Coordinates of C-alpha atoms in Angstrom, one line a residue:
Chain A
M1 CA 84.3 94.0 127.1
A2 CA 84.8 95.5 130.4
Q3 CA 88.1 93.4 132.1
F4 CA 88.5 92.3 134.9
Y5 CA 91.5 92.4 136.7
P6 CA 92.6 91.4 140.0
L7 CA 94.1 94.0 142.4
R8 CA 96.0 93.5 145.6
V9 CA 95.2 94.7 148.2
T10 CA 98.2 96.3 150.0
D11 CA 96.9 98.4 152.9
V12 CA 93.4 98.1 154.9
K13 CA 93.1 101.6 157.3
R14 CA 90.4 102.2 159.1
D15 CA 89.3 106.2 158.4
T16 CA 86.4 106.0 161.0
R17 CA 84.0 104.2 163.4
D18 CA 82.2 102.5 159.6
S19 CA 84.4 103.3 157.0
V20 CA 87.9 101.5 155.7
V21 CA 90.7 102.8 153.1
L22 CA 92.2 100.7 150.7
T23 CA 95.2 100.6 148.6
L24 CA 95.4 98.3 146.0
A25 CA 98.2 97.1 143.5
P26 CA 97.4 96.8 140.2
P27 CA 98.7 92.9 138.4
V28 CA 102.9 93.4 137.5
G29 CA 102.3 94.7 133.7
D30 CA 99.1 96.0 133.7
E31 CA 99.5 99.7 135.6
D32 CA 98.2 101.6 132.0
A33 CA 95.8 100.4 132.9
F34 CA 94.9 102.0 135.6
K35 CA 95.5 104.9 135.3
F36 CA 93.0 107.5 136.1
I37 CA 91.3 110.3 136.0
Q38 CA 90.7 113.2 138.5
G39 CA 87.1 112.0 140.4
Q40 CA 86.9 108.2 139.3
Y41 CA 85.7 105.4 140.1
L42 CA 86.7 101.5 140.4
T43 CA 84.3 99.2 140.0
F44 CA 84.6 95.9 141.6
R45 CA 83.1 91.9 142.2
R46 CA 82.3 89.7 144.7
S47 CA 80.7 87.0 144.8
F48 CA 79.1 86.1 147.7
D49 CA 77.1 83.0 148.5
G50 CA 77.8 82.3 144.7
E51 CA 76.0 85.4 143.5
E52 CA 77.9 87.5 141.5
M53 CA 77.8 91.5 143.1
R54 CA 79.2 94.8 141.1
R55 CA 80.3 98.3 143.1
S56 CA 81.7 101.3 142.4
Y57 CA 83.8 103.0 144.5
S58 CA 85.1 106.8 144.0
I59 CA 89.2 106.9 143.8
C60 CA 90.4 109.5 147.0
A61 CA 93.7 110.5 145.4
G62 CA 95.4 112.6 143.4
V63 CA 96.9 111.6 140.2
N64 CA 99.5 112.4 140.6
D65 CA 100.0 111.4 144.0
G66 CA 101.8 107.3 142.3
I67 CA 99.2 105.4 144.8
L68 CA 95.1 103.6 144.5
R69 CA 93.2 104.5 146.5
V70 CA 89.3 103.6 147.1
G71 CA 87.6 105.1 149.9
I72 CA 84.6 102.3 151.7
K73 CA 81.7 103.3 153.8
K74 CA 79.8 100.7 155.9
V75 CA 75.6 101.0 154.1
D76 CA 73.2 99.9 156.0
G77 CA 72.7 95.6 154.9
G78 CA 75.5 96.5 152.1
W79 CA 77.2 92.7 152.0
F80 CA 79.9 94.0 150.4
S81 CA 80.5 97.4 152.1
S82 CA 80.9 95.1 155.6
W83 CA 83.0 91.9 154.4
A84 CA 85.1 95.6 153.0
N85 CA 85.3 97.1 156.4
D86 CA 84.6 93.6 158.5
E87 CA 86.7 90.9 157.1
L88 CA 88.7 92.5 154.3
E89 CA 92.5 92.3 154.5
A90 CA 95.8 94.0 153.4
G91 CA 97.6 91.0 151.3
E92 CA 94.4 89.3 149.6
T93 CA 93.0 90.8 145.7
I94 CA 89.7 92.2 144.6
D95 CA 89.2 91.9 141.4
A96 CA 88.0 95.1 139.5
M97 CA 87.8 96.9 136.4
P98 CA 89.3 100.4 134.9
P99 CA 88.9 103.6 136.2
M100 CA 85.4 105.3 134.7
G101 CA 83.8 107.8 135.1
N102 CA 83.5 111.7 133.9
F103 CA 83.2 113.9 137.5
H104 CA 85.6 116.0 136.1
A105 CA 86.7 118.8 134.3
A106 CA 89.9 119.6 132.2
L107 CA 93.2 120.3 133.6
Q108 CA 94.6 123.5 132.6
P109 CA 97.8 124.6 134.7
D110 CA 98.4 128.0 133.9
A111 CA 94.7 128.6 134.8
A112 CA 93.8 130.4 138.1
R113 CA 89.8 128.8 138.6
N114 CA 87.7 128.3 141.2
Y115 CA 86.7 125.3 142.2
L116 CA 83.4 124.4 144.3
G117 CA 83.0 120.8 146.0
F118 CA 80.2 119.5 148.0
A119 CA 80.0 117.1 149.9
G120 CA 77.7 115.2 152.1
G121 CA 79.6 112.5 153.8
S122 CA 81.2 109.1 151.8
G123 CA 80.5 111.6 148.4
I124 CA 83.3 113.2 150.2
T125 CA 85.9 110.3 148.0
P126 CA 86.5 112.0 145.1
M127 CA 86.2 115.0 146.1
I128 CA 89.6 113.8 147.7
S129 CA 89.9 113.1 143.9
L130 CA 89.4 116.7 142.7
I131 CA 90.8 118.2 145.0
R132 CA 93.9 116.6 145.7
T133 CA 95.1 117.1 141.4
V134 CA 93.4 120.6 140.7
L135 CA 95.1 122.1 143.9
D136 CA 98.9 120.1 142.5
A137 CA 98.4 120.8 138.4
E138 CA 96.8 124.4 138.4
P139 CA 98.9 126.6 141.1
K140 CA 97.3 129.5 140.6
S141 CA 93.1 127.4 140.9
T142 CA 90.7 127.5 144.6
F143 CA 89.6 125.1 146.4
A144 CA 86.6 125.7 148.6
L145 CA 84.7 122.7 149.9
I146 CA 81.6 122.3 151.7
Y147 CA 81.4 119.1 153.5
G148 CA 78.4 117.6 155.6
N149 CA 78.3 114.4 158.0
R150 CA 75.8 113.7 160.5
S151 CA 78.8 114.3 163.1
S152 CA 82.6 116.0 164.0
N153 CA 83.3 111.7 164.4
A154 CA 81.9 110.6 161.0
I155 CA 84.0 113.0 158.6
M156 CA 86.0 110.8 157.2
F157 CA 89.2 111.7 155.4
R158 CA 89.2 114.2 158.1
E159 CA 92.9 114.9 159.6
E160 CA 94.1 114.3 155.5
L161 CA 91.8 117.0 154.7
E162 CA 93.6 119.2 157.0
D163 CA 97.0 117.9 156.0
L164 CA 96.1 120.2 152.8
K165 CA 94.9 122.8 154.3
N166 CA 98.6 123.1 155.4
V167 CA 99.7 122.6 152.5
Y168 CA 97.5 124.8 150.6
M169 CA 96.9 127.3 152.7
G170 CA 95.2 129.9 151.3
R171 CA 94.7 128.0 148.2
F172 CA 91.8 125.0 149.9
N173 CA 89.2 126.1 152.6
I174 CA 87.2 123.8 153.7
V175 CA 83.6 124.7 155.9
H176 CA 82.0 121.6 158.1
V177 CA 78.4 121.6 157.5
L178 CA 77.1 119.2 160.5
E179 CA 74.1 118.0 161.4
S180 CA 74.4 117.5 165.1
E181 CA 77.2 119.1 167.3
A182 CA 77.8 122.2 165.5
D183 CA 78.4 125.3 167.5
I184 CA 77.3 127.8 164.9
E185 CA 73.7 127.8 163.8
L186 CA 75.1 128.9 160.2
F187 CA 77.1 125.1 160.1
S188 CA 75.2 122.3 161.5
G189 CA 72.0 121.4 159.7
R190 CA 72.0 119.1 156.9
L191 CA 73.5 120.5 153.8
T192 CA 70.2 121.7 151.9
R193 CA 69.2 124.3 149.1
E194 CA 68.4 127.1 152.0
K195 CA 71.6 125.6 153.6
C196 CA 72.9 126.7 151.0
E197 CA 71.7 129.8 150.3
A198 CA 73.0 131.1 153.8
L199 CA 76.3 129.6 153.0
F200 CA 76.2 132.1 149.8
E201 CA 76.4 134.9 151.7
R202 CA 79.2 136.0 153.3
W203 CA 81.0 132.4 153.9
V204 CA 81.2 131.2 149.6
D205 CA 81.6 132.9 146.4
V206 CA 79.5 131.6 144.1
K207 CA 79.9 134.1 142.1
N208 CA 83.6 134.2 141.3
A209 CA 83.3 129.8 140.8
D210 CA 84.0 128.4 137.4
F211 CA 83.1 125.0 138.5
A212 CA 81.1 123.2 141.3
F213 CA 80.6 119.9 141.8
I214 CA 78.5 117.6 144.1
C215 CA 78.3 114.2 145.2
G216 CA 76.4 112.9 148.2
P217 CA 72.6 111.9 148.2
E218 CA 70.0 112.8 145.7
P219 CA 68.2 115.2 147.9
M220 CA 71.8 116.9 148.8
M221 CA 72.8 117.2 145.3
L222 CA 69.6 118.6 144.0
G223 CA 68.9 121.5 146.9
V224 CA 73.3 122.4 146.4
S225 CA 72.4 122.5 142.6
E226 CA 69.1 125.0 142.4
A227 CA 70.6 126.9 145.0
L228 CA 74.0 127.4 142.6
K229 CA 71.5 127.9 139.6
A230 CA 69.1 130.2 142.1
H231 CA 72.7 131.9 142.2
G232 CA 73.2 132.4 138.7
M233 CA 75.8 129.4 138.1
D234 CA 75.1 128.2 135.1
E235 CA 74.4 124.2 135.0
K236 CA 77.3 123.6 132.4
A237 CA 79.6 123.9 134.9
I238 CA 77.1 122.1 138.1
K239 CA 78.8 118.2 138.0
F240 CA 77.0 115.5 139.7
E241 CA 78.3 112.3 140.8
L242 CA 75.5 109.4 142.0
F243 CA 76.6 109.3 145.7
A244 CA 78.1 105.1 146.3
S245 CA 75.2 104.7 148.9
A246 CA 72.6 105.4 146.7
Q247 CA 72.8 101.4 144.7
P248 CA 71.2 98.7 146.5
G249 CA 72.6 98.0 149.8
R250 CA 71.8 93.9 149.1
A251 CA 72.6 91.4 147.2
K252 CA 70.9 90.6 144.5
K253 CA 67.5 88.0 144.6
R254 CA 68.4 84.6 142.8
A255 CA 64.7 85.5 140.6
A256 CA 65.7 88.6 139.7
S257 CA 69.0 87.5 137.9
A258 CA 67.9 84.1 136.5
G259 CA 64.8 85.8 135.2
A260 CA 62.9 82.4 134.3
D261 CA 61.2 82.9 137.2
A262 CA 59.4 86.9 137.3
G263 CA 56.4 86.8 138.0
A264 CA 56.2 83.2 139.5
Q265 CA 54.6 82.2 142.8
T266 CA 55.1 80.0 145.3
K267 CA 52.5 79.0 147.8
A268 CA 53.6 79.1 151.2
T269 CA 51.2 76.9 154.4
I270 CA 52.9 78.7 157.3
I271 CA 51.8 77.3 160.6
L272 CA 52.5 79.9 163.6
D273 CA 50.9 79.0 167.3
G274 CA 48.6 76.0 165.5
A275 CA 47.4 77.7 163.0
A276 CA 48.7 76.6 159.4
R277 CA 48.0 80.1 157.2
E278 CA 48.2 79.8 154.0
C279 CA 50.2 82.9 151.8
D280 CA 51.6 83.6 148.4
I281 CA 55.4 84.4 148.2
D282 CA 57.8 86.1 144.7
K283 CA 59.7 83.6 144.2
G284 CA 62.8 84.8 143.9
A285 CA 61.6 88.7 145.0
Q286 CA 59.9 88.0 148.8
S287 CA 61.9 85.6 151.5
V288 CA 59.8 83.7 153.7
L289 CA 59.3 85.6 156.2
E290 CA 59.0 88.8 154.5
A291 CA 55.6 87.1 152.7
A292 CA 54.5 86.2 156.2
L293 CA 55.1 89.5 156.9
A294 CA 53.3 90.9 153.9
A295 CA 50.3 88.6 155.0
D296 CA 49.8 89.4 158.2
I297 CA 51.1 86.7 160.2
D298 CA 53.6 87.8 163.2
A299 CA 56.5 85.9 162.8
P300 CA 59.4 85.7 164.5
F301 CA 62.4 87.9 163.3
A302 CA 65.2 90.4 165.3
C303 CA 68.1 90.5 162.9
K304 CA 66.6 90.1 159.5
A305 CA 70.9 89.2 158.5
G306 CA 70.5 85.7 159.0
V307 CA 72.6 85.7 162.6
C308 CA 70.5 85.4 165.3
S309 CA 68.1 82.5 164.5
T310 CA 65.0 84.7 165.8
C311 CA 63.6 83.7 162.5
R312 CA 64.3 79.8 162.5
A313 CA 61.6 77.8 161.6
K314 CA 61.5 73.8 160.1
I315 CA 60.8 73.4 156.5
V316 CA 58.3 70.7 156.4
E317 CA 57.9 70.6 152.7
G318 CA 59.8 71.5 149.7
E319 CA 62.9 73.9 148.9
V320 CA 64.4 77.2 149.9
D321 CA 67.2 78.4 149.1
M322 CA 68.8 80.1 152.0
E323 CA 71.2 83.4 151.2
A324 CA 73.0 83.2 153.8
N325 CA 73.6 81.4 156.9
Y326 CA 75.8 82.7 160.3
A327 CA 73.5 81.2 163.0
L328 CA 71.9 77.8 162.1
E329 CA 74.9 74.6 163.0
D330 CA 75.2 71.5 159.7
Y331 CA 73.6 69.6 161.2
E332 CA 70.4 71.7 162.2
V333 CA 69.9 72.4 158.6
E334 CA 70.4 68.9 158.2
R335 CA 67.1 68.1 159.9
G336 CA 65.2 70.7 158.1
Y337 CA 65.8 74.1 160.2
I338 CA 65.7 77.7 157.5
L339 CA 66.4 81.1 158.3
T340 CA 63.0 82.4 157.4
C341 CA 64.6 85.9 156.7
Q342 CA 67.5 84.4 154.7
S343 CA 64.9 81.9 152.4
Y344 CA 63.4 81.3 149.0
P345 CA 61.7 79.7 147.7
R346 CA 63.1 77.5 144.8
T347 CA 59.5 75.1 144.4
D348 CA 55.7 76.2 143.7
K349 CA 54.9 75.2 147.7
I350 CA 56.6 75.4 150.7
V351 CA 55.3 74.4 153.8
V352 CA 57.0 76.2 156.8
D353 CA 57.0 75.7 160.7
Y354 CA 57.7 77.7 163.1
D355 CA 56.4 75.4 165.6
Q356 CA 58.6 72.8 165.3
Chain B
M1 CA 53.2 68.6 170.2
S2 CA 52.9 68.0 173.5
E3 CA 55.4 67.5 175.4
Q4 CA 55.2 71.5 173.9
T5 CA 51.7 71.6 175.3
D6 CA 53.1 70.6 178.3
I7 CA 56.1 73.1 179.0
T8 CA 53.3 75.8 178.2
D9 CA 51.5 74.5 180.5
Y10 CA 54.0 74.2 182.8
L11 CA 55.1 77.9 181.9
A12 CA 51.7 79.6 182.7
E13 CA 51.9 78.3 185.8
G14 CA 55.2 79.8 186.9
G15 CA 58.0 77.1 186.0
K16 CA 61.5 78.6 185.3
L17 CA 63.5 77.1 182.0
S18 CA 67.3 77.3 182.6
A19 CA 68.3 75.7 179.5
P20 CA 68.5 76.2 175.8
D21 CA 67.2 72.8 175.5
N22 CA 64.4 72.3 177.0
A23 CA 62.4 75.8 175.5
P24 CA 60.1 75.0 173.1
P25 CA 60.5 76.5 169.0
R26 CA 57.9 79.1 170.1
Y27 CA 59.3 80.2 174.1
R28 CA 62.3 80.5 171.9
A29 CA 61.5 82.7 169.3
E30 CA 59.7 84.7 171.2
L31 CA 62.2 84.7 174.1
M32 CA 65.3 85.7 171.0
R33 CA 63.2 88.8 169.8
I34 CA 63.5 90.2 173.4
M35 CA 66.5 89.2 174.1
A36 CA 67.6 90.4 170.9
S37 CA 65.1 94.1 171.8
F38 CA 67.1 94.4 175.2
V39 CA 71.1 93.9 173.1
D40 CA 70.4 95.6 170.7
S41 CA 69.0 98.7 172.4
E42 CA 71.6 98.9 174.6
L43 CA 74.2 98.6 172.1
A44 CA 72.7 102.1 169.7
G45 CA 72.0 103.2 172.8
A46 CA 75.3 103.1 174.5
A47 CA 76.8 104.2 170.5
G48 CA 74.5 107.3 170.3
F49 CA 76.2 108.2 173.8
A50 CA 79.3 107.3 173.4
D51 CA 79.1 110.8 171.6
C52 CA 77.7 112.8 174.1
I53 CA 80.5 112.3 176.1
N54 CA 82.4 115.1 174.3
M55 CA 79.7 117.3 175.0
G56 CA 80.2 116.8 178.5
P57 CA 80.5 119.9 180.3
G58 CA 82.8 118.6 183.1
V59 CA 84.9 115.8 184.1
K60 CA 81.9 114.7 185.9
E61 CA 79.9 114.4 183.7
R62 CA 81.7 113.1 181.1
I63 CA 83.0 110.0 183.9
A64 CA 79.4 109.0 184.7
A65 CA 78.7 109.5 180.5
S66 CA 81.2 106.9 179.6
R67 CA 79.6 104.8 182.1
I68 CA 77.3 104.7 180.7
V69 CA 78.6 104.0 177.4
L70 CA 80.6 101.7 178.7
E71 CA 78.1 99.2 180.9
K72 CA 75.6 99.3 178.5
H73 CA 78.4 97.2 176.4
D74 CA 79.0 95.3 178.3
H75 CA 75.3 94.3 179.3
A76 CA 74.7 93.8 175.4
E77 CA 77.3 91.2 175.6
R78 CA 76.3 89.2 178.5
V79 CA 72.8 88.7 176.8
L80 CA 73.8 88.3 173.5
D81 CA 76.6 85.5 175.3
L82 CA 72.4 84.1 176.5
M83 CA 71.5 84.6 172.8
G84 CA 74.7 82.5 171.8
E85 CA 73.7 79.4 173.8
F86 CA 70.7 79.1 171.4
G87 CA 73.0 79.9 168.1
A88 CA 73.2 82.8 167.6
N89 CA 76.2 84.4 165.7
T90 CA 77.3 86.5 168.5
D91 CA 81.3 87.4 167.0
R92 CA 79.1 88.2 163.6
Y93 CA 75.6 90.6 166.3
M94 CA 77.7 94.1 166.5
Q95 CA 78.8 94.3 162.5
V96 CA 75.1 93.0 161.3
H97 CA 73.5 96.8 162.0
P98 CA 75.1 100.6 161.8
W99 CA 73.9 101.0 165.6
T100 CA 75.1 104.9 165.3
E101 CA 72.5 105.5 162.2
R102 CA 69.0 107.7 164.3
V103 CA 66.7 109.1 162.1
D104 CA 66.4 112.8 161.8
R105 CA 65.0 114.8 164.9
D106 CA 62.1 116.1 163.9
E107 CA 60.7 112.2 162.0
D108 CA 57.9 110.5 164.4
I109 CA 58.5 106.9 163.8
G110 CA 56.0 106.1 166.9
A111 CA 56.3 102.7 167.6
T112 CA 57.8 101.8 165.0
R113 CA 61.2 99.5 164.8
P114 CA 62.7 101.6 160.9
G115 CA 66.3 99.6 160.8
G116 CA 66.6 96.1 160.1
D117 CA 67.7 96.5 164.6
M118 CA 65.4 95.3 166.9
R119 CA 66.2 98.9 169.2
L120 CA 63.1 100.3 171.0
N121 CA 61.8 104.1 168.7
V122 CA 63.2 105.6 171.3
F123 CA 67.0 105.0 170.1
W124 CA 66.5 106.3 166.3
Y125 CA 66.8 109.5 167.7
P126 CA 69.9 112.0 168.0
I127 CA 70.6 113.5 170.8
E128 CA 71.4 116.9 170.3
S129 CA 72.7 118.9 173.7
W130 CA 74.4 117.8 176.6
T131 CA 71.0 118.7 178.1
D132 CA 69.3 116.6 175.6
A133 CA 71.3 113.5 176.3
V134 CA 70.3 114.0 180.2
V135 CA 66.8 114.5 180.1
M136 CA 66.6 111.9 177.6
N137 CA 68.8 110.0 180.1
V138 CA 66.8 110.8 182.9
L139 CA 63.1 109.9 181.4
M140 CA 64.9 106.4 179.7
G141 CA 67.0 105.3 182.7
K142 CA 63.2 105.7 184.7
A143 CA 61.7 103.3 181.9
T144 CA 64.6 101.4 181.5
V145 CA 64.3 100.5 185.4
I146 CA 60.8 99.6 185.4
Q147 CA 60.4 97.8 181.9
L148 CA 63.9 96.2 183.5
E149 CA 62.4 95.0 186.5
E150 CA 59.1 93.5 184.9
L151 CA 62.3 91.2 182.9
S152 CA 64.1 89.6 185.7
R153 CA 60.5 88.3 186.8
C154 CA 60.5 86.1 183.1
S155 CA 60.5 82.7 183.0
Y156 CA 64.0 82.1 181.7
Q157 CA 66.2 81.7 184.3
P158 CA 69.6 82.5 182.9
L159 CA 68.4 85.7 181.1
A160 CA 66.3 86.8 184.5
E161 CA 69.4 86.5 186.8
A162 CA 71.6 88.5 184.2
F163 CA 68.5 91.2 184.0
R164 CA 68.7 91.3 187.5
E165 CA 72.7 92.0 187.3
I166 CA 72.0 94.5 184.9
L167 CA 69.4 96.5 186.7
L168 CA 71.4 97.5 189.5
R169 CA 73.5 99.1 187.3
E170 CA 71.2 100.7 185.2
R171 CA 68.6 101.7 187.7
R172 CA 71.8 103.7 189.2
H173 CA 72.6 105.0 185.3
M174 CA 69.1 106.6 186.2
E175 CA 70.5 108.3 188.9
L176 CA 73.2 109.2 187.5
G177 CA 71.1 111.3 185.0
E178 CA 68.7 112.2 188.0
E179 CA 72.1 114.0 189.6
G180 CA 73.5 115.0 186.2
F181 CA 69.3 117.2 185.7
A182 CA 70.2 118.1 189.2
R183 CA 73.9 119.6 188.4
L184 CA 72.0 121.2 184.8
Q185 CA 69.5 123.1 187.5
D186 CA 72.1 124.1 190.0
A187 CA 74.0 125.8 187.5
G188 CA 70.9 127.6 186.5
A189 CA 70.2 125.8 182.8
D190 CA 68.1 127.5 180.4
N191 CA 64.5 125.5 181.4
A192 CA 63.1 126.5 178.5
A193 CA 65.5 124.4 177.0
L194 CA 64.9 121.4 179.3
A195 CA 61.4 122.1 178.7
S196 CA 61.4 121.4 175.3
S197 CA 64.0 118.0 175.9
F198 CA 61.1 117.4 177.8
D199 CA 58.4 118.1 175.7
Y200 CA 60.2 116.1 172.7
W201 CA 61.6 112.7 174.8
R202 CA 58.3 112.4 177.0
P203 CA 55.9 111.0 174.0
R204 CA 58.6 109.4 172.6
V205 CA 59.9 107.3 175.6
A206 CA 56.0 106.7 176.5
A207 CA 55.5 104.3 172.9
S208 CA 58.7 102.2 174.6
F209 CA 56.1 100.5 175.7
G210 CA 54.4 99.2 172.9
G211 CA 50.8 99.7 172.0
R212 CA 48.6 99.2 175.4
D213 CA 46.6 95.6 174.1
S214 CA 49.8 93.9 172.6
A215 CA 47.8 91.2 171.2
R216 CA 51.4 89.9 171.9
F217 CA 51.3 90.6 175.1
A218 CA 49.3 87.2 175.4
L219 CA 51.3 84.2 174.7
L220 CA 54.1 86.3 176.3
K221 CA 51.9 85.8 179.9
K222 CA 51.0 82.3 178.6
F223 CA 55.0 81.3 178.1
G224 CA 55.9 83.3 181.3
L225 CA 57.8 85.9 179.6
R226 CA 55.6 88.8 180.5
H227 CA 54.1 89.4 183.6
R228 CA 52.2 93.2 183.3
P229 CA 50.5 94.6 180.3
N230 CA 52.5 97.5 179.4
A231 CA 49.9 100.2 179.9
D232 CA 50.4 99.0 183.9
L233 CA 54.2 99.9 182.9
L234 CA 53.8 102.9 181.4
T235 CA 51.2 104.2 184.1
E236 CA 53.9 103.3 186.4
W237 CA 56.3 105.6 184.4
E238 CA 53.8 108.5 183.4
A239 CA 53.8 108.5 187.5
M240 CA 57.6 108.8 187.9
V241 CA 58.0 111.8 185.6
E242 CA 55.6 113.3 186.6
A243 CA 57.3 115.6 189.6
V244 CA 60.2 115.5 188.0
V245 CA 58.2 117.6 184.7
K246 CA 56.6 119.9 187.4
S247 CA 60.0 120.6 188.9
V248 CA 61.1 122.7 185.1
S249 CA 57.6 123.6 184.8
A250 CA 57.4 125.9 187.7

């Protein structure tokens, strides 16, 4: 059984506009449980409104750095990453399982090997661990990083990478590929198969590379690996790590975890502009607002995140669970007001009135 | 119910509301949508434009771009404060959406809003270069002025007043765009690059006016939140940009 340990957050450092780096300390006596191999990740858990959520983030430190760090980039609608970016502060604790993952090649201190790393956005986090570890533990090896980002200010670990370049001069190289801002065509755009082919012509030596590590969005990973294979790299030398944001960003819907409600439906009556219309709501899977919109009812909404209160309505009959409410006051909730974007029916029939 | 009908009649006849308490629920919801759309557009627009500051070729250009970014945030804050009076959580609002997020340059989203926020379609597209930023600003600047002139007449008085003040500065942003454009031309800018940016932004800004026959318009008109149909606003904008486009294609 996997066990969670309470890690103390000793530092929260803002890295880019939408990412933070957390430094973590295992409980005294449990330090060994958090010894890691380069490229591994930690799985965290936290409750959001009573719903447990688990998220995995790569460790971004070298195995001999004597420090445990993770980088967390804020994902659209991601509760955990938003919480880590906006609310989490040093001194708090956070539950994590011991390190897991197999995104590495066994170290050989005497070997002179050439590593290629391809990172897209926050896919840089496990690369940091690989780069720091390999360059330190294999003094004759080299590492070339091809790092794709939307723009220069989205580059995570930018300064740290520059520092590493200076420390390991001649052994560590970075090629930045930016979707905007880059002056030279070769270094602008996305890390696609075509972009890689172009880079492989002069800038990246695939023929003499021993390993390639790829971490980023799925299309990027596929494009890079195809280009590598086309240039003769053995499939076994190519290692993939699924990008963290590929995980669903939002909290699990209640019924999906409860199981019992799977496939169940709620009959809903939606009153809007003086007209009452019926629609079915997939219990637990659809919010009242989603179901109304799916039934072509022009219900009002704006933020869909429980913040703005545009989608406020009164529940006249039945009950709902509100997943988040950052806008309604207690007295409004007592009077039966709900945020329809956050409300999931609990009863088989509900009546919701936007006109009240 | 009768109370709401009375207020609706009052609004349809040109009456104004001045506080959240006397806004009927449906009116409140549509007003919130308008405000959220404005706030989100300003926040997303400013977030995207912030990246353009460093593209500015000279100090003047960078001051202009910085000022636009600063003032758009200020405009967002003013209207967000009004949303706060209706219960929106103003502390949390900024953190809910990734304002710098954009679609691919060649993606066409029409008039849709692909993300979770309410920004106008045009603020979903990435800006490529300084020239591109200037062209976008010229075209969207004019659109913003026309759209705000319309909304400055809206029946929720505090918002109408806020929009009137904002309009003065948005008009200045439009002028800054025009000045930047003139400087580009004086500096012998590549007409092909300008034309290509115009071709890119023109249909996208046009789409920001919404559909020609918007069903929602009837409701908004009844509430006194809107007065002129989308098609009229769009026609006015097209006339305004025609002259600029001619100067580029000449």
